[in-house]
Amino acid sequence: GAVVSQHPSWVICKSGTSVKIECRSLDFQATTMFWYRQFPKQSLMLMATSNEGSKATYEQGVEKDKFLINHASLTLSTLTVTSAHPEDSSFYICSARVTSGTYNEQFFGPGTRLTVL
Amino acid sequence: GNSVTQMEGPVTLSEEAFLTINCTYTATGYPSLFWYVQYPGEGLQLLLKATKADDKGSNKGFEATYRKETTSFHLEKGSVQVSDSAVYFCALSDLYGNDYKLSFGAGTTVTVRA
């Protein structure tokens, strides 16, 4: 199956700093990638849809200036958490979508654990 | 809006036991339904799916049937193995505006003991 990687797998940062998380589709091209956030023992919450070459579409309640998304190529999307605060600590998961005719499936990365001190 | 409710865990079973994880959904349209599995340290993987009412998805001994009348998609496996220990997520995909998006349940942690 298609492989999606995330880097880093975990990161600890100080409050007020910015953190960039990369999501790569390793063996396929993805015009659409998704960013999710997962709190302990809770479901994945969609944060935004990232479209190659255009602006991301953010879900209601997600601050676009806080969570900057860039999808500059068909294999890479980045999420930058700007001026991070402890409440931004979470597990961030990306996925990349493969679409071919009526076939439509998302492949998920392993996630990035962010801890803000 | 759309939502998915699945059985709370954790669930602990002995090897060869029968596993059921309940999942019900609320949707305004005609969603596709999925079960994803997340093994420790790995990303979510699609386990099985069903795209219309009465469809049965199956994979690796797991099965789930799309029941429109009860809005359910319960996951079952007749004889679990230690290697089935993982977190299982029920999800639905529906059209929001011009795009399909996934909505997930909270996940159920399953531990199988030898």
Short mmCIF file of C-alpha atoms in Angstrom, two decimals:
data_model
loop_
_atom_site.label_atom_id
_atom_site.label_comp_id
_atom_site.label_asym_id
_atom_site.label_seq_id
_atom_site.Cartn_x
_atom_site.Cartn_y
_atom_site.Cartn_z
CA GLY A 1 0.00 0.00 0.00
CA ALA A 2 0.90 3.65 -0.23
CA VAL A 3 3.22 4.97 2.45
CA VAL A 4 2.99 8.31 4.20
CA SER A 5 5.75 9.52 6.50
CA GLN A 6 5.81 12.28 9.09
CA HIS A 7 8.77 14.08 10.55
CA PRO A 8 9.54 14.47 13.33
CA SER A 9 7.80 11.65 15.16
CA TRP A 10 7.98 13.66 18.36
CA VAL A 11 9.07 17.14 19.34
CA ILE A 12 9.37 19.10 22.57
CA CYS A 13 9.54 22.87 22.37
CA LYS A 14 9.37 25.93 24.57
CA SER A 15 6.28 28.07 24.74
CA GLY A 16 6.37 30.84 22.15
CA THR A 17 8.45 28.99 19.59
CA SER A 18 7.25 27.64 16.23
CA VAL A 19 7.35 24.03 15.17
CA LYS A 20 7.16 22.62 11.65
CA ILE A 21 5.85 19.12 10.95
CA GLU A 22 6.36 17.51 7.56
CA CYS A 23 4.08 15.02 5.86
CA ARG A 24 5.35 13.16 2.80
CA SER A 25 3.77 10.68 0.44
CA LEU A 26 6.69 8.37 -0.33
CA ASP A 27 5.55 6.38 -3.34
CA PHE A 28 2.66 8.33 -4.79
CA GLN A 29 1.58 11.85 -5.56
CA ALA A 30 -1.17 13.45 -3.55
CA THR A 31 -2.98 16.58 -4.60
CA THR A 32 -4.89 16.51 -1.33
CA MET A 33 -3.56 15.94 2.15
CA PHE A 34 -5.33 16.28 5.48
CA TRP A 35 -4.15 17.32 8.92
CA TYR A 36 -5.78 15.89 12.02
CA ARG A 37 -5.33 16.45 15.71
CA GLN A 38 -5.89 13.75 18.29
CA PHE A 39 -6.28 14.30 22.03
CA PRO A 40 -5.72 11.39 24.43
CA LYS A 41 -8.49 8.83 24.21
CA GLN A 42 -10.39 10.97 21.74
CA SER A 43 -11.06 10.72 18.07
CA LEU A 44 -9.13 12.35 15.25
CA MET A 45 -10.39 15.86 14.58
CA LEU A 46 -9.88 17.23 11.10
CA MET A 47 -8.03 20.52 11.24
CA ALA A 48 -7.61 21.38 7.59
CA THR A 49 -7.52 20.10 4.03
CA SER A 50 -4.32 20.87 2.19
CA ASN A 51 -4.46 21.20 -1.59
CA GLU A 52 -1.31 21.32 -3.68
CA GLY A 53 -0.70 24.74 -5.14
CA SER A 54 -3.56 26.46 -3.34
CA LYS A 55 -4.54 27.65 0.10
CA ALA A 56 -5.58 25.16 2.73
CA THR A 57 -9.20 24.89 3.79
CA TYR A 58 -9.54 25.09 7.55
CA GLU A 59 -12.29 23.54 9.65
CA GLN A 60 -14.44 25.74 11.80
CA GLY A 61 -12.69 26.78 14.98
CA VAL A 62 -9.15 26.15 13.69
CA GLU A 63 -7.00 29.30 13.61
CA LYS A 64 -5.35 29.56 10.21
CA ASP A 65 -2.74 32.01 11.49
CA LYS A 66 -1.87 29.63 14.29
CA PHE A 67 -1.61 26.49 12.18
CA LEU A 68 0.07 27.37 8.91
CA ILE A 69 -0.22 24.78 6.17
CA ASN A 70 1.84 24.69 3.01
CA HIS A 71 1.41 22.11 0.26
CA ALA A 72 4.12 23.16 -2.15
CA SER A 73 4.55 19.87 -4.00
CA LEU A 74 2.58 16.74 -4.78
CA THR A 75 4.50 14.78 -2.16
CA LEU A 76 4.94 17.24 0.70
CA SER A 77 2.67 19.17 3.02
CA THR A 78 3.88 21.00 6.12
CA LEU A 79 2.07 22.13 9.24
CA THR A 80 3.68 24.91 11.25
CA VAL A 81 2.41 25.55 14.74
CA THR A 82 3.26 29.19 15.34
CA SER A 83 3.96 30.65 18.78
CA ALA A 84 3.15 27.33 20.37
CA HIS A 85 1.58 27.17 23.82
CA PRO A 86 1.02 24.23 26.17
CA GLU A 87 -2.58 23.87 24.99
CA ASP A 88 -1.22 23.07 21.51
CA SER A 89 0.37 19.91 22.89
CA SER A 90 -1.24 17.05 21.03
CA PHE A 91 -0.78 14.25 18.54
CA TYR A 92 -0.88 15.53 14.95
CA ILE A 93 -1.62 13.10 12.14
CA CYS A 94 -1.57 13.71 8.42
CA SER A 95 -3.06 11.71 5.61
CA ALA A 96 -2.70 11.79 1.85
CA ARG A 97 -5.49 10.92 -0.51
CA VAL A 98 -5.25 8.77 -3.61
CA THR A 99 -7.99 9.34 -6.13
CA SER A 100 -8.44 7.43 -9.37
CA GLY A 101 -11.84 7.39 -11.02
CA THR A 102 -14.27 6.28 -8.33
CA TYR A 103 -11.45 4.98 -6.12
CA ASN A 104 -10.78 7.25 -3.18
CA GLU A 105 -8.68 6.32 -0.15
CA GLN A 106 -6.70 8.15 2.48
CA PHE A 107 -3.34 6.84 3.70
CA PHE A 108 -2.19 7.99 7.11
CA GLY A 109 1.15 8.96 8.53
CA PRO A 110 2.36 7.63 11.91
CA GLY A 111 1.71 10.92 13.68
CA THR A 112 3.81 13.53 15.47
CA ARG A 113 3.65 14.00 19.21
CA LEU A 114 4.07 17.68 20.10
CA THR A 115 4.77 18.72 23.68
CA VAL A 116 4.97 22.42 24.47
CA LEU A 117 6.59 23.28 27.78
CA GLY B 1 -23.91 16.98 11.32
CA ASN B 2 -22.27 13.63 10.87
CA SER B 3 -20.89 11.70 13.81
CA VAL B 4 -19.60 8.28 14.77
CA THR B 5 -20.04 6.62 18.16
CA GLN B 6 -18.10 3.52 19.01
CA MET B 7 -17.82 1.32 22.01
CA GLU B 8 -15.53 2.61 24.71
CA GLY B 9 -12.57 0.54 25.65
CA PRO B 10 -10.27 -0.74 26.66
CA VAL B 11 -11.22 -4.25 25.69
CA THR B 12 -9.09 -7.14 26.95
CA LEU B 13 -9.55 -10.61 25.54
CA SER B 14 -7.88 -13.98 25.56
CA GLU B 15 -6.52 -15.46 22.36
CA GLU B 16 -9.17 -17.20 20.22
CA ALA B 17 -11.98 -15.23 21.88
CA PHE B 18 -14.72 -13.54 19.85
CA LEU B 19 -14.38 -9.80 19.37
CA THR B 20 -17.17 -7.31 18.73
CA ILE B 21 -16.72 -3.55 18.65
CA ASN B 22 -19.97 -1.65 18.24
CA CYS B 23 -20.18 1.37 15.99
CA THR B 24 -23.18 3.53 15.17
CA TYR B 25 -23.32 6.62 13.03
CA THR B 26 -25.38 9.69 12.29
CA ALA B 27 -25.25 11.05 8.77
CA THR B 28 -27.33 13.32 6.61
CA GLY B 29 -26.31 11.72 3.32
CA TYR B 30 -25.29 8.26 2.17
CA PRO B 31 -21.87 7.76 3.70
CA SER B 32 -19.26 5.12 3.14
CA LEU B 33 -18.19 3.37 6.34
CA PHE B 34 -14.73 2.27 7.39
CA TRP B 35 -12.79 0.54 10.09
CA TYR B 36 -9.19 1.64 10.56
CA VAL B 37 -6.62 -0.05 12.78
CA GLN B 38 -3.63 1.57 14.46
CA TYR B 39 -0.90 -0.76 15.67
CA PRO B 40 1.50 0.58 18.32
CA GLY B 41 3.85 3.17 16.89
CA GLU B 42 2.28 3.10 13.44
CA GLY B 43 -0.17 5.15 11.41
CA LEU B 44 -3.80 4.28 10.80
CA GLN B 45 -4.37 1.54 8.25
CA LEU B 46 -7.60 0.81 6.46
CA LEU B 47 -8.92 -2.51 7.74
CA LEU B 48 -12.15 -2.77 5.77
CA LYS B 49 -14.88 -0.67 4.27
CA ALA B 50 -18.44 -0.74 2.92
CA THR B 51 -19.85 1.79 0.53
CA LYS B 52 -23.59 1.08 0.59
CA ALA B 53 -26.31 -0.49 2.68
CA ASP B 54 -26.03 -4.26 3.25
CA ASP B 55 -22.45 -4.34 1.97
CA LYS B 56 -20.13 -6.48 4.06
CA GLY B 57 -16.48 -5.47 4.37
CA SER B 58 -13.99 -8.14 5.36
CA ASN B 59 -10.24 -8.44 5.81
CA LYS B 60 -7.84 -10.49 7.95
CA GLY B 61 -10.76 -12.38 9.53
CA PHE B 62 -12.57 -9.17 10.50
CA GLU B 63 -16.04 -8.40 9.17
CA ALA B 64 -18.52 -5.55 9.37
CA THR B 65 -21.89 -5.12 7.68
CA TYR B 66 -23.37 -1.74 6.73
CA ARG B 67 -26.79 -1.70 8.39
CA LYS B 68 -28.77 1.33 7.30
CA GLU B 69 -31.85 0.40 9.33
CA THR B 70 -29.88 0.46 12.58
CA THR B 71 -27.23 2.94 11.36
CA SER B 72 -24.55 0.54 12.53
CA PHE B 73 -21.27 -0.94 11.31
CA HIS B 74 -20.16 -3.30 14.07
CA LEU B 75 -16.75 -4.94 13.74
CA GLU B 76 -16.43 -8.65 14.48
CA LYS B 77 -13.74 -11.30 14.49
CA GLY B 78 -14.38 -14.87 15.44
CA SER B 79 -10.99 -15.78 16.91
CA VAL B 80 -8.56 -13.05 17.84
CA GLN B 81 -4.79 -13.34 18.04
CA VAL B 82 -2.23 -11.47 20.10
CA SER B 83 -1.24 -9.66 16.91
CA ASP B 84 -4.73 -8.10 16.75
CA SER B 85 -3.87 -5.91 19.74
CA ALA B 86 -4.33 -2.37 18.46
CA VAL B 87 -6.61 0.65 18.50
CA TYR B 88 -9.61 0.34 16.17
CA PHE B 89 -11.38 3.38 14.72
CA CYS B 90 -14.78 3.42 13.07
CA ALA B 91 -15.20 6.20 10.50
CA LEU B 92 -17.55 7.51 7.87
CA SER B 93 -16.90 9.42 4.70
CA ASP B 94 -19.48 11.82 3.43
CA LEU B 95 -19.67 14.71 1.04
CA TYR B 96 -19.14 18.11 2.66
CA GLY B 97 -19.63 20.76 0.04
CA ASN B 98 -17.44 19.63 -2.84
CA ASP B 99 -15.22 17.22 -0.97
CA TYR B 100 -15.33 13.96 0.91
CA LYS B 101 -14.16 14.04 4.51
CA LEU B 102 -13.72 11.41 7.18
CA SER B 103 -15.36 11.59 10.59
CA PHE B 104 -13.89 9.26 13.22
CA GLY B 105 -15.10 7.57 16.34
CA ALA B 106 -13.03 7.87 19.52
CA GLY B 107 -11.21 4.60 18.99
CA THR B 108 -11.32 1.36 20.95
CA THR B 109 -8.15 -0.12 22.40
CA VAL B 110 -8.07 -3.90 22.15
CA THR B 111 -5.55 -6.03 24.02
CA VAL B 112 -5.35 -9.76 23.34
CA ARG B 113 -3.59 -11.90 25.91
CA ALA B 114 -1.84 -15.14 25.06
#
